[in-house]
mmCIF file of C-alpha atoms in Angstrom:
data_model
loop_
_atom_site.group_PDB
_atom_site.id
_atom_site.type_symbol
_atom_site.label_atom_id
_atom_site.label_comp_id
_atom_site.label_asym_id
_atom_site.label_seq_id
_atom_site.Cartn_x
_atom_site.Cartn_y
_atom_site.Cartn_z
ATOM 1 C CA UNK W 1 -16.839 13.287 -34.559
ATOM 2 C CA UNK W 2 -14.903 16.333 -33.466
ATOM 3 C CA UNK W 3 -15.638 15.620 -29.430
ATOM 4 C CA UNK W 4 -14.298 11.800 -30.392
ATOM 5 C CA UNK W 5 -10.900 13.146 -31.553
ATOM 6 C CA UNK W 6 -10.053 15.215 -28.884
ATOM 7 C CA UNK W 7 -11.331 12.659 -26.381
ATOM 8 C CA UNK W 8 -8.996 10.289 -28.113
ATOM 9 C CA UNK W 9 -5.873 13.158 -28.316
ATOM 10 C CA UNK W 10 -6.041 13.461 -24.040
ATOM 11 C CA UNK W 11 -6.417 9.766 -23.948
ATOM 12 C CA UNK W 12 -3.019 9.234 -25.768
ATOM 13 C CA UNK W 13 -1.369 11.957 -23.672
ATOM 14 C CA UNK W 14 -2.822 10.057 -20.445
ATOM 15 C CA UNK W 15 -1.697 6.337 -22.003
ATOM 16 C CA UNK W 16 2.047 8.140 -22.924
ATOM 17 C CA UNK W 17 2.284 9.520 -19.524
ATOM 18 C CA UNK W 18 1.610 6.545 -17.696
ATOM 19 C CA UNK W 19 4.044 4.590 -19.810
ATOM 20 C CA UNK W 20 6.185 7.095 -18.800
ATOM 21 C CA UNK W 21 5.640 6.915 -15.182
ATOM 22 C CA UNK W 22 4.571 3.250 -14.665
ATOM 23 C CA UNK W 23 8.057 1.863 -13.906
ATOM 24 C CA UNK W 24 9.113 4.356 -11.366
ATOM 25 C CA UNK W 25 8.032 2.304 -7.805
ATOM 26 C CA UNK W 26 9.667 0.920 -4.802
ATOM 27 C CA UNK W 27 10.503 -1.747 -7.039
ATOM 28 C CA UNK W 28 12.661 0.239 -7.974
ATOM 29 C CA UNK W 29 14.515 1.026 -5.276
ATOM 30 C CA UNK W 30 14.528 -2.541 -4.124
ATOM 31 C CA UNK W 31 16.797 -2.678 -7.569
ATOM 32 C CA UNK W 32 18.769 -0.205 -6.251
ATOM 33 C CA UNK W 33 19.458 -1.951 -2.986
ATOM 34 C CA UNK W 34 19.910 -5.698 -4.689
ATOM 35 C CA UNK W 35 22.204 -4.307 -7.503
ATOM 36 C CA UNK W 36 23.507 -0.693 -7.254
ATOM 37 C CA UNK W 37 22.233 0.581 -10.417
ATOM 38 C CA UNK W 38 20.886 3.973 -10.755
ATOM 39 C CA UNK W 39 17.372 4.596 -10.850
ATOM 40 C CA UNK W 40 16.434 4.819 -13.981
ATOM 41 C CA UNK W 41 18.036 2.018 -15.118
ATOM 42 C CA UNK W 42 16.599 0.485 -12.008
ATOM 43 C CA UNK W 43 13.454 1.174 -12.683
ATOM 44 C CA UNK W 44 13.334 -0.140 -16.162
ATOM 45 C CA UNK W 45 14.868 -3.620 -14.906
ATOM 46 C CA UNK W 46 12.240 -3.707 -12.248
ATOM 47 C CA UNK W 47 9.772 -3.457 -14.636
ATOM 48 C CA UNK W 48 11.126 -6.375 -17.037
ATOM 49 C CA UNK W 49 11.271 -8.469 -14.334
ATOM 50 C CA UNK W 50 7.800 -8.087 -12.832
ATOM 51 C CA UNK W 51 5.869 -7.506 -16.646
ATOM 52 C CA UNK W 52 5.783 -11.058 -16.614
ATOM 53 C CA UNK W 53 4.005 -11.519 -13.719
ATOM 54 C CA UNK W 54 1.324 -9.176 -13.628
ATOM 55 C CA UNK W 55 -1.719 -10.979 -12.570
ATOM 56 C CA UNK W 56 0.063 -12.236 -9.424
ATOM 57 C CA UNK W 57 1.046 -8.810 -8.482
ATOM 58 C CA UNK W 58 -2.660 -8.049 -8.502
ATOM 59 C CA UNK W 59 -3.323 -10.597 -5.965
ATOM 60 C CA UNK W 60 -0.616 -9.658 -3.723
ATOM 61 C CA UNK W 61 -1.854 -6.305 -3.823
ATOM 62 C CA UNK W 62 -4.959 -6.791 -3.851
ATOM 63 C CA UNK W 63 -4.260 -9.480 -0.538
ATOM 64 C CA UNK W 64 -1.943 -7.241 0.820
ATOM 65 C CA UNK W 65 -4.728 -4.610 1.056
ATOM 66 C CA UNK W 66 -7.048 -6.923 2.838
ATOM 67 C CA UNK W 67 -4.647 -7.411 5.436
ATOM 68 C CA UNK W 68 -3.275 -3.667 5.959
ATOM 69 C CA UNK W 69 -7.311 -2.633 6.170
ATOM 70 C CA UNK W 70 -8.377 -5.455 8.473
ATOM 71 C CA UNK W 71 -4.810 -5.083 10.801
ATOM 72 C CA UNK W 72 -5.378 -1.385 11.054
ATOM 73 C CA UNK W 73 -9.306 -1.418 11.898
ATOM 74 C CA UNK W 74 -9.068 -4.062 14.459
ATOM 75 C CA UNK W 75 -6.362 -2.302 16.134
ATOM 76 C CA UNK W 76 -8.336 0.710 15.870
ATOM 77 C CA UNK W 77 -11.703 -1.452 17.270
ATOM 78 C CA UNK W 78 -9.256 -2.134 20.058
ATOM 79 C CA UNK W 79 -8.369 0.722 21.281
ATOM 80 C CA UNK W 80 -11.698 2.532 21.046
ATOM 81 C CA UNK W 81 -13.070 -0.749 23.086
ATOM 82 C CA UNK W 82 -10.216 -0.116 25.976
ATOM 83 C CA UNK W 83 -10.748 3.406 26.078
ATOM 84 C CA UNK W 84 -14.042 2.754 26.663
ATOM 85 C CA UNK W 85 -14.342 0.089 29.077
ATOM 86 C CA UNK W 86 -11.517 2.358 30.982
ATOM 87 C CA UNK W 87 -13.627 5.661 30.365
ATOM 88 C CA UNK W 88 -17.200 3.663 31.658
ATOM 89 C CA UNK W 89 -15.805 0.933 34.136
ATOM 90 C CA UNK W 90 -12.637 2.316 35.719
ATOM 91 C CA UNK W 91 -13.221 6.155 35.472
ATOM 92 C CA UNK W 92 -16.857 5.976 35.798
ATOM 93 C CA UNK W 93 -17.159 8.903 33.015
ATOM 94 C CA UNK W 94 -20.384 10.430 31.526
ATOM 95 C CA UNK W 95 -21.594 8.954 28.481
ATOM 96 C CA UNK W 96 -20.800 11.974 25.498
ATOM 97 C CA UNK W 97 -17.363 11.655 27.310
ATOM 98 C CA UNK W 98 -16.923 7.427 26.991
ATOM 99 C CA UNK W 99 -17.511 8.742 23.293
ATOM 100 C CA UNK W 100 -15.079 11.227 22.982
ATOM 101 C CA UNK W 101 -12.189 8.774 24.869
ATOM 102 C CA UNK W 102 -13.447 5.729 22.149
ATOM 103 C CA UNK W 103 -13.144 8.209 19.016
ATOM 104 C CA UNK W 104 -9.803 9.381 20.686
ATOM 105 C CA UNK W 105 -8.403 5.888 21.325
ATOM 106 C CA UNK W 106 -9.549 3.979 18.094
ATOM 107 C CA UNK W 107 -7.456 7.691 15.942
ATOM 108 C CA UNK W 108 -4.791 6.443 18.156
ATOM 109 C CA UNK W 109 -4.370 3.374 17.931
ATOM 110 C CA UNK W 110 -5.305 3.046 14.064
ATOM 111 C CA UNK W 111 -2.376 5.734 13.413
ATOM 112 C CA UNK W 112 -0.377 3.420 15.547
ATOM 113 C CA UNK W 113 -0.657 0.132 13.411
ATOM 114 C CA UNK W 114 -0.844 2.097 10.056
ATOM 115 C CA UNK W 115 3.608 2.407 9.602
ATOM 116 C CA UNK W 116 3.377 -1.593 10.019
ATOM 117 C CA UNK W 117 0.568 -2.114 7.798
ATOM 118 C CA UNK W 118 3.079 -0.247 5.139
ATOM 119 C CA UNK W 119 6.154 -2.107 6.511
ATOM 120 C CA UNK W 120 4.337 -5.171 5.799
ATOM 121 C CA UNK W 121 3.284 -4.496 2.129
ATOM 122 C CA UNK W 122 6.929 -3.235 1.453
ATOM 123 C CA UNK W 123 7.643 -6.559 2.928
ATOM 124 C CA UNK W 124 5.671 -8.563 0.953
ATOM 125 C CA UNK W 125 6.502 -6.912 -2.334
ATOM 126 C CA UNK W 126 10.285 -7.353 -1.617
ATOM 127 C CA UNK W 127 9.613 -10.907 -1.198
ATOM 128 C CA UNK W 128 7.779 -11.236 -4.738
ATOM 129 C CA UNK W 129 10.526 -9.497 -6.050
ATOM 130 C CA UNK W 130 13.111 -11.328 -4.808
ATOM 131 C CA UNK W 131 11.538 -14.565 -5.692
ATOM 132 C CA UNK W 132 11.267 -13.099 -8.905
ATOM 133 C CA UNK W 133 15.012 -12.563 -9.541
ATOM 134 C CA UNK W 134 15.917 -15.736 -8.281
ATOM 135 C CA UNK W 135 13.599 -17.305 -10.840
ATOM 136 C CA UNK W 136 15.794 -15.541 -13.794
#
C-alpha cells in the first residue's frame, strides 16, 4: 500500500524527532542548577534519571494540572464575584455594566494567580526530581 508507506516514512521522522527533542525540559535545567553540567549533557542525565519513573510523572502532571486549573478558576470566580457585588451593591451600577466589571475582574484576577500556578508545578517537579536523585 503506497499511502501505508509514506504514512509510515512521516511517522518515523515524527518518532526520530521526538527522541530527539524529548529530553530537552526544565528538568534539565534543574540538572544544571544541582550539578553544573552543560545542557546537553544535562538533559540526557535528566532523562536517565526520570525514564524510570514514568508513570509517576504522569500523575504528578496530570495532579499538578488539576490543581493549577482549579487554583486559577477559583481565583478567577473570585474576583468576578467581588467585582460584582462592588459593581451592584456598593456602586449601584446598571446591569450590562455589573457584567462588564465581573468579565474584567475574573481576566484579572485569573492572570493574577496563573505565574503561581506555574511556580507551583516547577515546584513540584523539582521536588520529584530531587527525590529522584537522592534515591540513586
Amino acid at each position: 500500500n503506497p499511502l501505508g508507506r509514506i504514512f509510515s516514512l512521516c511517522c518515523c521522522g515524527v518518532d526520530s524527532l521526538y527522541s530527539a527533542v524529548h529530553p530537552l525540559s526544565k528538568n534539565a535545567f534543574i540538572d544544571v542548577a544541582m550539578n553544573a553540567r552543560p545542557f546537553m549533557r544535562a538533559a540526557r542525565s535528566a532523562d536517565a534519571v526520570l525514564m524510570h519513573e514514568v508513570d509517576t510523572i504522569r500523575i504528578l502532571n496530570g495532579a499538578t494540572w488539576v490543581f493549577q486549573f482549579v487554583g486559577v478558576t477559583s481565583n478567577a470566580a473570585c474576583g468576578a464575584c467581588l467585582m460584582m457585588w462592588y459593581s451592584q451593591y456598593v456602586v449601584g451600577d446598571d446591569s450590562d455594566v455589573t457584567l462588564v466589571m465581573a468579565v474584567a475582574g475574573a481576566t484579572i484576577s485569573g492572570m493574577t494567580a496563573f505565574p503561581f500556578a506555574l511556580i507551583f508545578d516547577t515546584v513540584s517537579d523539582t521536588i520529584f526530581y530531587c527525590s529522584e536523585v537522592e534515591k540513586l
